[in-house]
Amino acid sequence: MKITKDLYQGSLTLLTDFYQLTMAYAYWKSGKGEQEAVFNLFFRKHPFQGGFTLAAGLDFVIDYLENFKFKKEDLSYLGKMKVKDGSALFEQDFLDYLENLKFSCDIDAIEEGTVVFPNTPLIRVKGTLIQCQLLETPLLNIINFQTLIATKAARVNLAAKGEPVLEFGLRRAQGIDGALAASRASYIGGCSSTSNVMAGKLFDIPVSGTHAHSWIMSFETELEAFEAYADAFPDQCVFLVDTYDTTNGVRNAIKVGRILREKGKEMLGIRIDSGDLAYFSNKARKMLDEAGFPDAKIVASNDLDEHIISSLKTQDASIDVWGVGTKLVTAFDQPALGAVYKLSAIKTESGDWEPKIKLSQQSLKINIPGAHRVRRYFTKGKAIADMIYLEDQEINERGIVIIDPTDATRRKRIMPAFYQEEELLISIFKAGKKIYKSPDIKQIRTRAQSQLEAFDPSHKRLVNPHLYPVGLEENLHHLRMSLVLKAKNFENGENES
Amino acid sequence: MKITKDLYQGSLTLLTDFYQLTMAYAYWKSGKGEQEAVFNLFFRKHPFQGGFTLAAGLDFVIDYLENFKFKKEDLSYLGKMKVKDGSALFEQDFLDYLENLKFSCDIDAIEEGTVVFPNTPLIRVKGTLIQCQLLETPLLNIINFQTLIATKAARVNLAAKGEPVLEFGLRRAQGIDGALAASRASYIGGCSSTSNVMAGKLFDIPVSGTHAHSWIMSFETELEAFEAYADAFPDQCVFLVDTYDTTNGVRNAIKVGRILREKGKEMLGIRIDSGDLAYFSNKARKMLDEAGFPDAKIVASNDLDEHIISSLKTQDASIDVWGVGTKLVTAFDQPALGAVYKLSAIKTESGDWEPKIKLSQQSLKINIPGAHRVRRYFTKGKAIADMIYLEDQEINERGIVIIDPTDATRRKRIMPAFYQEEELLISIFKAGKKIYKSPDIKQIRTRAQSQLEAFDPSHKRLVNPHLYPVGLEENLHHLRMSLVLKAKNFENGENES
């Protein structure tokens, strides 16, 4: 899949915030443009008040980066921008600089389909200030949304307990790519298929769908409509039974099911799209069973999400397949993830890396300084803790302490020698060259499933989940604390000047 | 703007639900494919518990329709689909039919930037069943989202009471087009600019932006960072003051403001992006005024929406410009509009139009049968009621009654002769040929503003708005009631068979 080539016009380089360009210009003017920096993309809180997040979107990021290039028309657009006296906002030399700009950063990232936690860098960008800055907005846009939807899809699929979940959110999705990217992320998160034909073609996802109420209404009777559908698709009949009266709709489906059977075909099932799904699914199940169709599936839809599915399961609704749209593809109860992208280190003139801190009125918003790696520890195949550490830090294999970055009283002692470990941040680009082989979407989906299995059910609980331990290795914790204190002193010093 | 040509690869014809294609095939197989029908696109409830909705997205729909064409690769994708015995799902003759399919519908629509109400057709499609059906999903996708965001933007701008609102949601938007389309709709809804450079270029929207916290952090001190920024953009300085300590940040901004003034330049203002915006804006205002910068503007951002802006205004916060992102572009409190697209009439073999009804377990979901027009009545420039009526219905100019489609006890008597009127549904395509001249985006934005002015403030109240009267002309009301009753009898009849 090449989203830029197959869908967009080859380059999305202007898909960034204007302030990235003004900063790029000001870096360039001030001679800092080529200074190297490290930026981390991370989120601060799981979405949906959940206990886990499922990373997605990296393949779009890779495609975006491989096609990073200012086109002539982009530069001509920027060249026409004026300040109030009518002179050009950007000098021509800067536009020439952009025209020749080649993506040359190091990119490390956590693979798609990985279960991830707050404050962990999902993507780490090391490169010139100008390039790091220009990438901020598109990377956030792509990762924020696909990670959000993959996580929502995983939750919906957990609620369905292994029964198929069909995604059909296109009509209510937030724009064209809001739909396409959501279909992709939903499949990664565990959905079985999408209704979006273009997503099916672009991303190699199974598509599914049968007919709408309008199909029924275009015939004189529901029975005629079912018969005509069965003529066209004798092997694929799922009849929508609630256009006029659900009970009678099931009766008509059974009639046509019998006609199909005479021809050696079996109807696959029925769909209910309105009314009380628990009541009508149980009634329909009974009718289908008594009529000799115990294998006919019941598909349910109508504003479903993980909570309604769980509730229908507690009520023993006879639903076999779940059609989920709006609430999934818009992440209705929390439609944005809120990941951020923060400078964490900068290379000084002497060539040393200087870790950087941003203070805030809100402690939660203080970043983690330095260039990091992330390690996950396992015992007997179960994940027990994630550690964020400085990349040049040697890890004491006999015993380390990790400290929660938002609450220094939460600590966990780990004895690495007794555990298996996995490095989560993988090198994707080295000096602008891709060195990572992207898995296909089915491999990503499989990774997501096995990742989810590696976590205790308590972390995957849909409501009030148990907190999974993620901490800073102690040296990183101390570095952060000392920089915060220094920055506060430093500011006091400046106040007195 | 040509979203298909400038952004996507020329055609979005597969951007539809798979069931539209299976229905198209089954219509084709059953000989009903060329039968004509009328479908209406409408929503049932204002978003955000509001009292109005602002229509947007039509220009995308027009562009989509003008480029409606199955490409060879689309058909080859469909041709590879199999049923379980390995034979092709779609016959080759049907794929040939699709290859030769030319868009030939009549499209009537309410213009972008129009204030609209529940149950009113925003788009009416008249054409063959196959074409009407294929258009359902893309039209819903486009109109649902842009209308949702234009409405949200109008609400945010109403809260800001004429002060500029800058949209900068790209990083948290739902995908690439979720951002682009949101920037466009936000501008239509009244925002002054977008941060999204690509949206600026594609849609001719002003772009704005200055610098981020990372700019400050990349320098040794905040003061140096402000000075360097002022060197690059002496005419465009809005300093972000909250990287380390907001009060000290304002102090540094004032220092650089004085340096600028020595060079004959004025700083434009400061931006506060965290902490208590009421407290810090008032403190900053006082500092700026006392330092001789009474004209420096204060820009505020940080998870703003119409409710927080209203609250800050009640607290007399000293904020002049509002930066709004996530909550606007994702319509955070209600991220989907939920418009639907329903068959309302079908042409019988005898050439007559037969109005169609869909029942439902939920009365709210019963559609309005027939082919409609929509008329808005005004007195002294103020809108007083909207009437939905059958297109061949003669209107009694001396007195009519309109009846709320969801509550037949709500009725309003109108004497058309005393009022001005406007037909809201405009002809856009006639037999597939565009006959409408699209306004440019600035004209749409101006229309939105004058439309909003034509409604009483009580309808635009952000919380608990007064209900604007929208009703069915009485003959349409009677037609609908009689069809509902007939359909229920009809179903009873079938039950007895």
JSON list of N, CA and C in Angstrom, two decimals, chain A residues 7-9 17-19 22 32 73 133 136 141 144 170-171 174 176-177 195 198 201 210 214 217-218 243 248 330 335 356 359 495, chain B residues 7-9 14 17-19 22 32 73 133 136 141 144 170-171 174 176-177 195 198 201 210 214 217-218 243 248 330 335 356 359 495:
[
{"chain": "A", "resi": 7, "resn": "LEU", "atom": "N", "xyz": [-3.34, 6.93, -3.54]},
{"chain": "A", "resi": 7, "resn": "LEU", "atom": "CA", "xyz": [-4.51, 7.72, -3.15]},
{"chain": "A", "resi": 7, "resn": "LEU", "atom": "C", "xyz": [-4.25, 9.20, -3.36]},
{"chain": "A", "resi": 8, "resn": "TYR", "atom": "N", "xyz": [-3.20, 9.72, -2.77]},
{"chain": "A", "resi": 8, "resn": "TYR", "atom": "CA", "xyz": [-2.93, 11.14, -2.87]},
{"chain": "A", "resi": 8, "resn": "TYR", "atom": "C", "xyz": [-1.97, 11.42, -4.02]},
{"chain": "A", "resi": 9, "resn": "GLN", "atom": "N", "xyz": [-1.76, 12.70, -4.29]},
{"chain": "A", "resi": 9, "resn": "GLN", "atom": "CA", "xyz": [-0.98, 13.09, -5.46]},
{"chain": "A", "resi": 9, "resn": "GLN", "atom": "C", "xyz": [0.52, 13.09, -5.19]},
{"chain": "A", "resi": 17, "resn": "ASP", "atom": "N", "xyz": [1.58, 22.00, 10.08]},
{"chain": "A", "resi": 17, "resn": "ASP", "atom": "CA", "xyz": [1.16, 23.30, 10.63]},
{"chain": "A", "resi": 17, "resn": "ASP", "atom": "C", "xyz": [2.04, 24.41, 10.08]},
{"chain": "A", "resi": 18, "resn": "PHE", "atom": "N", "xyz": [1.42, 25.54, 9.83]},
{"chain": "A", "resi": 18, "resn": "PHE", "atom": "CA", "xyz": [2.18, 26.67, 9.29]},
{"chain": "A", "resi": 18, "resn": "PHE", "atom": "C", "xyz": [3.35, 27.05, 10.20]},
{"chain": "A", "resi": 19, "resn": "TYR", "atom": "N", "xyz": [3.17, 26.91, 11.51]},
{"chain": "A", "resi": 19, "resn": "TYR", "atom": "CA", "xyz": [4.28, 27.31, 12.41]},
{"chain": "A", "resi": 19, "resn": "TYR", "atom": "C", "xyz": [5.51, 26.42, 12.25]},
{"chain": "A", "resi": 22, "resn": "THR", "atom": "N", "xyz": [7.28, 28.45, 9.64]},
{"chain": "A", "resi": 22, "resn": "THR", "atom": "CA", "xyz": [7.86, 29.70, 10.15]},
{"chain": "A", "resi": 22, "resn": "THR", "atom": "C", "xyz": [9.05, 29.38, 11.06]},
{"chain": "A", "resi": 32, "resn": "LYS", "atom": "N", "xyz": [20.63, 27.88, 12.94]},
{"chain": "A", "resi": 32, "resn": "LYS", "atom": "CA", "xyz": [20.43, 26.66, 13.74]},
{"chain": "A", "resi": 32, "resn": "LYS", "atom": "C", "xyz": [19.78, 25.54, 12.95]},
{"chain": "A", "resi": 73, "resn": "GLU", "atom": "N", "xyz": [5.02, 23.47, -6.97]},
{"chain": "A", "resi": 73, "resn": "GLU", "atom": "CA", "xyz": [3.78, 24.21, -6.69]},
{"chain": "A", "resi": 73, "resn": "GLU", "atom": "C", "xyz": [3.65, 24.54, -5.20]},
{"chain": "A", "resi": 133, "resn": "GLN", "atom": "N", "xyz": [11.10, 19.36, 12.89]},
{"chain": "A", "resi": 133, "resn": "GLN", "atom": "CA", "xyz": [9.96, 20.24, 13.09]},
{"chain": "A", "resi": 133, "resn": "GLN", "atom": "C", "xyz": [8.91, 20.03, 12.01]},
{"chain": "A", "resi": 136, "resn": "GLU", "atom": "N", "xyz": [6.58, 17.03, 12.57]},
{"chain": "A", "resi": 136, "resn": "GLU", "atom": "CA", "xyz": [5.75, 16.92, 13.77]},
{"chain": "A", "resi": 136, "resn": "GLU", "atom": "C", "xyz": [4.27, 16.69, 13.46]},
{"chain": "A", "resi": 141, "resn": "ASN", "atom": "N", "xyz": [-0.73, 13.51, 13.22]},
{"chain": "A", "resi": 141, "resn": "ASN", "atom": "CA", "xyz": [-2.03, 13.27, 12.58]},
{"chain": "A", "resi": 141, "resn": "ASN", "atom": "C", "xyz": [-2.22, 11.79, 12.29]},
{"chain": "A", "resi": 144, "resn": "ASN", "atom": "N", "xyz": [-1.82, 9.48, 15.83]},
{"chain": "A", "resi": 144, "resn": "ASN", "atom": "CA", "xyz": [-2.93, 9.74, 16.75]},
{"chain": "A", "resi": 144, "resn": "ASN", "atom": "C", "xyz": [-4.18, 9.01, 16.31]},
{"chain": "A", "resi": 170, "resn": "LEU", "atom": "N", "xyz": [-18.01, 3.86, 7.09]},
{"chain": "A", "resi": 170, "resn": "LEU", "atom": "CA", "xyz": [-17.69, 4.86, 6.06]},
{"chain": "A", "resi": 170, "resn": "LEU", "atom": "C", "xyz": [-18.63, 6.06, 6.02]},
{"chain": "A", "resi": 171, "resn": "ARG", "atom": "N", "xyz": [-19.93, 5.81, 6.12]},
{"chain": "A", "resi": 171, "resn": "ARG", "atom": "CA", "xyz": [-20.88, 6.92, 5.94]},
{"chain": "A", "resi": 171, "resn": "ARG", "atom": "C", "xyz": [-20.83, 7.95, 7.06]},
{"chain": "A", "resi": 174, "resn": "GLN", "atom": "N", "xyz": [-15.03, 10.57, 9.67]},
{"chain": "A", "resi": 174, "resn": "GLN", "atom": "CA", "xyz": [-14.63, 11.98, 9.54]},
{"chain": "A", "resi": 174, "resn": "GLN", "atom": "C", "xyz": [-13.81, 12.16, 8.27]},
{"chain": "A", "resi": 176, "resn": "ILE", "atom": "N", "xyz": [-12.83, 11.43, 4.06]},
{"chain": "A", "resi": 176, "resn": "ILE", "atom": "CA", "xyz": [-12.51, 10.30, 3.19]},
{"chain": "A", "resi": 176, "resn": "ILE", "atom": "C", "xyz": [-11.41, 9.45, 3.81]},
{"chain": "A", "resi": 177, "resn": "ASP", "atom": "N", "xyz": [-10.32, 10.09, 4.20]},
{"chain": "A", "resi": 177, "resn": "ASP", "atom": "CA", "xyz": [-9.25, 9.33, 4.82]},
{"chain": "A", "resi": 177, "resn": "ASP", "atom": "C", "xyz": [-9.59, 8.96, 6.25]},
{"chain": "A", "resi": 195, "resn": "SER", "atom": "N", "xyz": [-16.79, -2.53, 5.25]},
{"chain": "A", "resi": 195, "resn": "SER", "atom": "CA", "xyz": [-17.76, -2.30, 4.17]},
{"chain": "A", "resi": 195, "resn": "SER", "atom": "C", "xyz": [-17.17, -1.42, 3.08]},
{"chain": "A", "resi": 198, "resn": "MET", "atom": "N", "xyz": [-13.10, 0.75, -1.22]},
{"chain": "A", "resi": 198, "resn": "MET", "atom": "CA", "xyz": [-11.81, 1.36, -1.53]},
{"chain": "A", "resi": 198, "resn": "MET", "atom": "C", "xyz": [-10.75, 0.94, -0.50]},
{"chain": "A", "resi": 201, "resn": "LYS", "atom": "N", "xyz": [-9.65, -2.53, -1.35]},
{"chain": "A", "resi": 201, "resn": "LYS", "atom": "CA", "xyz": [-8.74, -2.58, -2.49]},
{"chain": "A", "resi": 201, "resn": "LYS", "atom": "C", "xyz": [-7.36, -2.03, -2.11]},
{"chain": "A", "resi": 210, "resn": "THR", "atom": "N", "xyz": [-24.37, -6.79, 2.38]},
{"chain": "A", "resi": 210, "resn": "THR", "atom": "CA", "xyz": [-25.41, -7.49, 1.63]},
{"chain": "A", "resi": 210, "resn": "THR", "atom": "C", "xyz": [-26.39, -6.48, 1.01]},
{"chain": "A", "resi": 214, "resn": "SER", "atom": "N", "xyz": [-33.41, 0.15, 1.54]},
{"chain": "A", "resi": 214, "resn": "SER", "atom": "CA", "xyz": [-33.88, 0.64, 0.24]},
{"chain": "A", "resi": 214, "resn": "SER", "atom": "C", "xyz": [-34.12, -0.51, -0.74]},
{"chain": "A", "resi": 217, "resn": "MET", "atom": "N", "xyz": [-37.51, -1.71, 0.03]},
{"chain": "A", "resi": 217, "resn": "MET", "atom": "CA", "xyz": [-38.54, -0.71, -0.31]},
{"chain": "A", "resi": 217, "resn": "MET", "atom": "C", "xyz": [-38.75, -0.58, -1.81]},
{"chain": "A", "resi": 218, "resn": "SER", "atom": "N", "xyz": [-37.75, -0.96, -2.60]},
{"chain": "A", "resi": 218, "resn": "SER", "atom": "CA", "xyz": [-37.89, -0.78, -4.05]},
{"chain": "A", "resi": 218, "resn": "SER", "atom": "C", "xyz": [-38.76, -1.88, -4.66]},
{"chain": "A", "resi": 243, "resn": "THR", "atom": "N", "xyz": [-37.29, -3.92, 7.92]},
{"chain": "A", "resi": 243, "resn": "THR", "atom": "CA", "xyz": [-37.78, -2.75, 7.17]},
{"chain": "A", "resi": 243, "resn": "THR", "atom": "C", "xyz": [-39.19, -2.37, 7.58]},
{"chain": "A", "resi": 248, "resn": "ASN", "atom": "N", "xyz": [-42.16, -10.49, 11.15]},
{"chain": "A", "resi": 248, "resn": "ASN", "atom": "CA", "xyz": [-42.59, -10.91, 9.82]},
{"chain": "A", "resi": 248, "resn": "ASN", "atom": "C", "xyz": [-41.41, -11.00, 8.86]},
{"chain": "A", "resi": 330, "resn": "THR", "atom": "N", "xyz": [-15.28, 6.66, 14.48]},
{"chain": "A", "resi": 330, "resn": "THR", "atom": "CA", "xyz": [-15.05, 8.01, 15.00]},
{"chain": "A", "resi": 330, "resn": "THR", "atom": "C", "xyz": [-14.53, 7.97, 16.43]},
{"chain": "A", "resi": 335, "resn": "PRO", "atom": "N", "xyz": [-12.92, 11.05, 20.61]},
{"chain": "A", "resi": 335, "resn": "PRO", "atom": "CA", "xyz": [-12.52, 11.05, 19.19]},
{"chain": "A", "resi": 335, "resn": "PRO", "atom": "C", "xyz": [-11.11, 11.56, 18.90]},
{"chain": "A", "resi": 356, "resn": "LYS", "atom": "N", "xyz": [16.87, 17.88, 27.17]},
{"chain": "A", "resi": 356, "resn": "LYS", "atom": "CA", "xyz": [16.08, 19.11, 27.32]},
{"chain": "A", "resi": 356, "resn": "LYS", "atom": "C", "xyz": [14.78, 18.83, 28.06]},
{"chain": "A", "resi": 359, "resn": "LEU", "atom": "N", "xyz": [9.10, 22.75, 31.19]},
{"chain": "A", "resi": 359, "resn": "LEU", "atom": "CA", "xyz": [8.27, 22.82, 32.39]},
{"chain": "A", "resi": 359, "resn": "LEU", "atom": "C", "xyz": [6.84, 23.10, 31.94]},
{"chain": "A", "resi": 495, "resn": "ASN", "atom": "N", "xyz": [14.86, 35.70, 36.57]},
{"chain": "A", "resi": 495, "resn": "ASN", "atom": "CA", "xyz": [13.93, 36.68, 37.15]},
{"chain": "A", "resi": 495, "resn": "ASN", "atom": "C", "xyz": [14.66, 37.81, 37.87]},
{"chain": "B", "resi": 7, "resn": "LEU", "atom": "N", "xyz": [-5.93, 16.27, -5.01]},
{"chain": "B", "resi": 7, "resn": "LEU", "atom": "CA", "xyz": [-5.53, 15.52, -3.83]},
{"chain": "B", "resi": 7, "resn": "LEU", "atom": "C", "xyz": [-5.54, 14.02, -4.10]},
{"chain": "B", "resi": 8, "resn": "TYR", "atom": "N", "xyz": [-6.68, 13.52, -4.54]},
{"chain": "B", "resi": 8, "resn": "TYR", "atom": "CA", "xyz": [-6.79, 12.08, -4.75]},
{"chain": "B", "resi": 8, "resn": "TYR", "atom": "C", "xyz": [-6.51, 11.73, -6.21]},
{"chain": "B", "resi": 9, "resn": "GLN", "atom": "N", "xyz": [-6.44, 10.45, -6.48]},
{"chain": "B", "resi": 9, "resn": "GLN", "atom": "CA", "xyz": [-6.02, 10.00, -7.81]},
{"chain": "B", "resi": 9, "resn": "GLN", "atom": "C", "xyz": [-7.17, 9.95, -8.80]},
{"chain": "B", "resi": 14, "resn": "LEU", "atom": "N", "xyz": [-14.93, 3.79, -5.89]},
{"chain": "B", "resi": 14, "resn": "LEU", "atom": "CA", "xyz": [-15.00, 2.63, -4.98]},
{"chain": "B", "resi": 14, "resn": "LEU", "atom": "C", "xyz": [-15.17, 3.05, -3.52]},
{"chain": "B", "resi": 17, "resn": "ASP", "atom": "N", "xyz": [-19.95, 1.69, 0.27]},
{"chain": "B", "resi": 17, "resn": "ASP", "atom": "CA", "xyz": [-20.14, 0.43, 0.99]},
{"chain": "B", "resi": 17, "resn": "ASP", "atom": "C", "xyz": [-20.29, -0.72, 0.00]},
{"chain": "B", "resi": 18, "resn": "PHE", "atom": "N", "xyz": [-19.74, -1.84, 0.37]},
{"chain": "B", "resi": 18, "resn": "PHE", "atom": "CA", "xyz": [-19.81, -3.01, -0.51]},
{"chain": "B", "resi": 18, "resn": "PHE", "atom": "C", "xyz": [-21.26, -3.36, -0.84]},
{"chain": "B", "resi": 19, "resn": "TYR", "atom": "N", "xyz": [-22.18, -3.15, 0.12]},
{"chain": "B", "resi": 19, "resn": "TYR", "atom": "CA", "xyz": [-23.56, -3.55, -0.17]},
{"chain": "B", "resi": 19, "resn": "TYR", "atom": "C", "xyz": [-24.20, -2.70, -1.25]},
{"chain": "B", "resi": 22, "resn": "THR", "atom": "N", "xyz": [-23.30, -4.88, -4.18]},
{"chain": "B", "resi": 22, "resn": "THR", "atom": "CA", "xyz": [-24.08, -6.12, -4.26]},
{"chain": "B", "resi": 22, "resn": "THR", "atom": "C", "xyz": [-25.53, -5.79, -4.64]},
{"chain": "B", "resi": 32, "resn": "LYS", "atom": "N", "xyz": [-34.21, -4.42, -12.57]},
{"chain": "B", "resi": 32, "resn": "LYS", "atom": "CA", "xyz": [-34.69, -3.17, -11.97]},
{"chain": "B", "resi": 32, "resn": "LYS", "atom": "C", "xyz": [-33.63, -2.07, -12.00]},
{"chain": "B", "resi": 73, "resn": "GLU", "atom": "N", "xyz": [-8.82, -0.57, -13.01]},
{"chain": "B", "resi": 73, "resn": "GLU", "atom": "CA", "xyz": [-8.28, -1.27, -11.84]},
{"chain": "B", "resi": 73, "resn": "GLU", "atom": "C", "xyz": [-9.37, -1.53, -10.80]},
{"chain": "B", "resi": 133, "resn": "GLN", "atom": "N", "xyz": [-28.05, 4.27, -5.55]},
{"chain": "B", "resi": 133, "resn": "GLN", "atom": "CA", "xyz": [-27.51, 3.43, -4.49]},
{"chain": "B", "resi": 133, "resn": "GLN", "atom": "C", "xyz": [-26.00, 3.60, -4.35]},
{"chain": "B", "resi": 136, "resn": "GLU", "atom": "N", "xyz": [-24.91, 6.68, -2.31]},
{"chain": "B", "resi": 136, "resn": "GLU", "atom": "CA", "xyz": [-25.33, 6.86, -0.91]},
{"chain": "B", "resi": 136, "resn": "GLU", "atom": "C", "xyz": [-24.16, 7.11, 0.04]},
{"chain": "B", "resi": 141, "resn": "ASN", "atom": "N", "xyz": [-20.78, 10.37, 3.64]},
{"chain": "B", "resi": 141, "resn": "ASN", "atom": "CA", "xyz": [-19.47, 10.60, 4.25]},
{"chain": "B", "resi": 141, "resn": "ASN", "atom": "C", "xyz": [-19.08, 12.08, 4.17]},
{"chain": "B", "resi": 144, "resn": "ASN", "atom": "N", "xyz": [-22.06, 14.52, 5.95]},
{"chain": "B", "resi": 144, "resn": "ASN", "atom": "CA", "xyz": [-22.09, 14.33, 7.41]},
{"chain": "B", "resi": 144, "resn": "ASN", "atom": "C", "xyz": [-20.95, 15.07, 8.08]},
{"chain": "B", "resi": 170, "resn": "LEU", "atom": "N", "xyz": [-5.02, 20.11, 12.91]},
{"chain": "B", "resi": 170, "resn": "LEU", "atom": "CA", "xyz": [-4.43, 19.05, 12.06]},
{"chain": "B", "resi": 170, "resn": "LEU", "atom": "C", "xyz": [-3.85, 17.87, 12.83]},
{"chain": "B", "resi": 171, "resn": "ARG", "atom": "N", "xyz": [-3.10, 18.15, 13.90]},
{"chain": "B", "resi": 171, "resn": "ARG", "atom": "CA", "xyz": [-2.39, 17.05, 14.58]},
{"chain": "B", "resi": 171, "resn": "ARG", "atom": "C", "xyz": [-3.32, 16.06, 15.27]},
{"chain": "B", "resi": 174, "resn": "GLN", "atom": "N", "xyz": [-9.02, 13.44, 12.48]},
{"chain": "B", "resi": 174, "resn": "GLN", "atom": "CA", "xyz": [-9.20, 12.03, 12.15]},
{"chain": "B", "resi": 174, "resn": "GLN", "atom": "C", "xyz": [-8.73, 11.75, 10.73]},
{"chain": "B", "resi": 176, "resn": "ILE", "atom": "N", "xyz": [-6.04, 12.29, 7.31]},
{"chain": "B", "resi": 176, "resn": "ILE", "atom": "CA", "xyz": [-5.53, 13.36, 6.47]},
{"chain": "B", "resi": 176, "resn": "ILE", "atom": "C", "xyz": [-6.68, 14.23, 5.96]},
{"chain": "B", "resi": 177, "resn": "ASP", "atom": "N", "xyz": [-7.69, 13.58, 5.39]},
{"chain": "B", "resi": 177, "resn": "ASP", "atom": "CA", "xyz": [-8.82, 14.35, 4.91]},
{"chain": "B", "resi": 177, "resn": "ASP", "atom": "C", "xyz": [-9.72, 14.78, 6.06]},
{"chain": "B", "resi": 195, "resn": "SER", "atom": "N", "xyz": [-4.19, 26.38, 10.54]},
{"chain": "B", "resi": 195, "resn": "SER", "atom": "CA", "xyz": [-2.75, 26.13, 10.64]},
{"chain": "B", "resi": 195, "resn": "SER", "atom": "C", "xyz": [-2.30, 25.18, 9.53]},
{"chain": "B", "resi": 198, "resn": "MET", "atom": "N", "xyz": [-1.54, 22.76, 3.77]},
{"chain": "B", "resi": 198, "resn": "MET", "atom": "CA", "xyz": [-2.11, 22.11, 2.59]},
{"chain": "B", "resi": 198, "resn": "MET", "atom": "C", "xyz": [-3.57, 22.54, 2.39]},
{"chain": "B", "resi": 201, "resn": "LYS", "atom": "N", "xyz": [-3.50, 25.94, 0.87]},
{"chain": "B", "resi": 201, "resn": "LYS", "atom": "CA", "xyz": [-3.19, 25.92, -0.56]},
{"chain": "B", "resi": 201, "resn": "LYS", "atom": "C", "xyz": [-4.36, 25.36, -1.38]},
{"chain": "B", "resi": 210, "resn": "THR", "atom": "N", "xyz": [2.85, 30.69, 14.48]},
{"chain": "B", "resi": 210, "resn": "THR", "atom": "CA", "xyz": [4.11, 31.36, 14.82]},
{"chain": "B", "resi": 210, "resn": "THR", "atom": "C", "xyz": [5.17, 30.35, 15.24]},
{"chain": "B", "resi": 214, "resn": "SER", "atom": "N", "xyz": [9.03, 23.90, 21.32]},
{"chain": "B", "resi": 214, "resn": "SER", "atom": "CA", "xyz": [10.34, 23.36, 20.91]},
{"chain": "B", "resi": 214, "resn": "SER", "atom": "C", "xyz": [11.27, 24.47, 20.43]},
{"chain": "B", "resi": 217, "resn": "MET", "atom": "N", "xyz": [12.80, 25.78, 23.50]},
{"chain": "B", "resi": 217, "resn": "MET", "atom": "CA", "xyz": [13.69, 24.80, 24.14]},
{"chain": "B", "resi": 217, "resn": "MET", "atom": "C", "xyz": [15.00, 24.60, 23.37]},
{"chain": "B", "resi": 218, "resn": "SER", "atom": "N", "xyz": [14.99, 24.92, 22.08]},
{"chain": "B", "resi": 218, "resn": "SER", "atom": "CA", "xyz": [16.20, 24.69, 21.30]},
{"chain": "B", "resi": 218, "resn": "SER", "atom": "C", "xyz": [17.25, 25.77, 21.55]},
{"chain": "B", "resi": 243, "resn": "THR", "atom": "N", "xyz": [6.55, 28.32, 28.16]},
{"chain": "B", "resi": 243, "resn": "THR", "atom": "CA", "xyz": [7.40, 27.14, 28.12]},
{"chain": "B", "resi": 243, "resn": "THR", "atom": "C", "xyz": [7.97, 26.80, 29.51]},
{"chain": "B", "resi": 248, "resn": "ASN", "atom": "N", "xyz": [7.19, 35.12, 33.69]},
{"chain": "B", "resi": 248, "resn": "ASN", "atom": "CA", "xyz": [8.51, 35.49, 33.19]},
{"chain": "B", "resi": 248, "resn": "ASN", "atom": "C", "xyz": [8.53, 35.52, 31.66]},
{"chain": "B", "resi": 330, "resn": "THR", "atom": "N", "xyz": [-12.54, 17.57, 15.52]},
{"chain": "B", "resi": 330, "resn": "THR", "atom": "CA", "xyz": [-13.11, 16.23, 15.71]},
{"chain": "B", "resi": 330, "resn": "THR", "atom": "C", "xyz": [-14.56, 16.33, 16.20]},
{"chain": "B", "resi": 335, "resn": "PRO", "atom": "N", "xyz": [-18.90, 13.40, 17.67]},
{"chain": "B", "resi": 335, "resn": "PRO", "atom": "CA", "xyz": [-18.04, 13.33, 16.49]},
{"chain": "B", "resi": 335, "resn": "PRO", "atom": "C", "xyz": [-18.70, 12.77, 15.22]},
{"chain": "B", "resi": 356, "resn": "LYS", "atom": "N", "xyz": [-42.75, 6.27, -1.18]},
{"chain": "B", "resi": 356, "resn": "LYS", "atom": "CA", "xyz": [-42.41, 5.07, -0.43]},
{"chain": "B", "resi": 356, "resn": "LYS", "atom": "C", "xyz": [-42.16, 5.39, 1.04]},
{"chain": "B", "resi": 359, "resn": "LEU", "atom": "N", "xyz": [-41.14, 1.73, 7.58]},
{"chain": "B", "resi": 359, "resn": "LEU", "atom": "CA", "xyz": [-41.55, 1.74, 8.99]},
{"chain": "B", "resi": 359, "resn": "LEU", "atom": "C", "xyz": [-40.31, 1.48, 9.84]},
{"chain": "B", "resi": 495, "resn": "ASN", "atom": "N", "xyz": [-49.19, -11.05, 7.07]},
{"chain": "B", "resi": 495, "resn": "ASN", "atom": "CA", "xyz": [-49.08, -11.98, 8.21]},
{"chain": "B", "resi": 495, "resn": "ASN", "atom": "C", "xyz": [-50.13, -13.08, 8.13]}
]
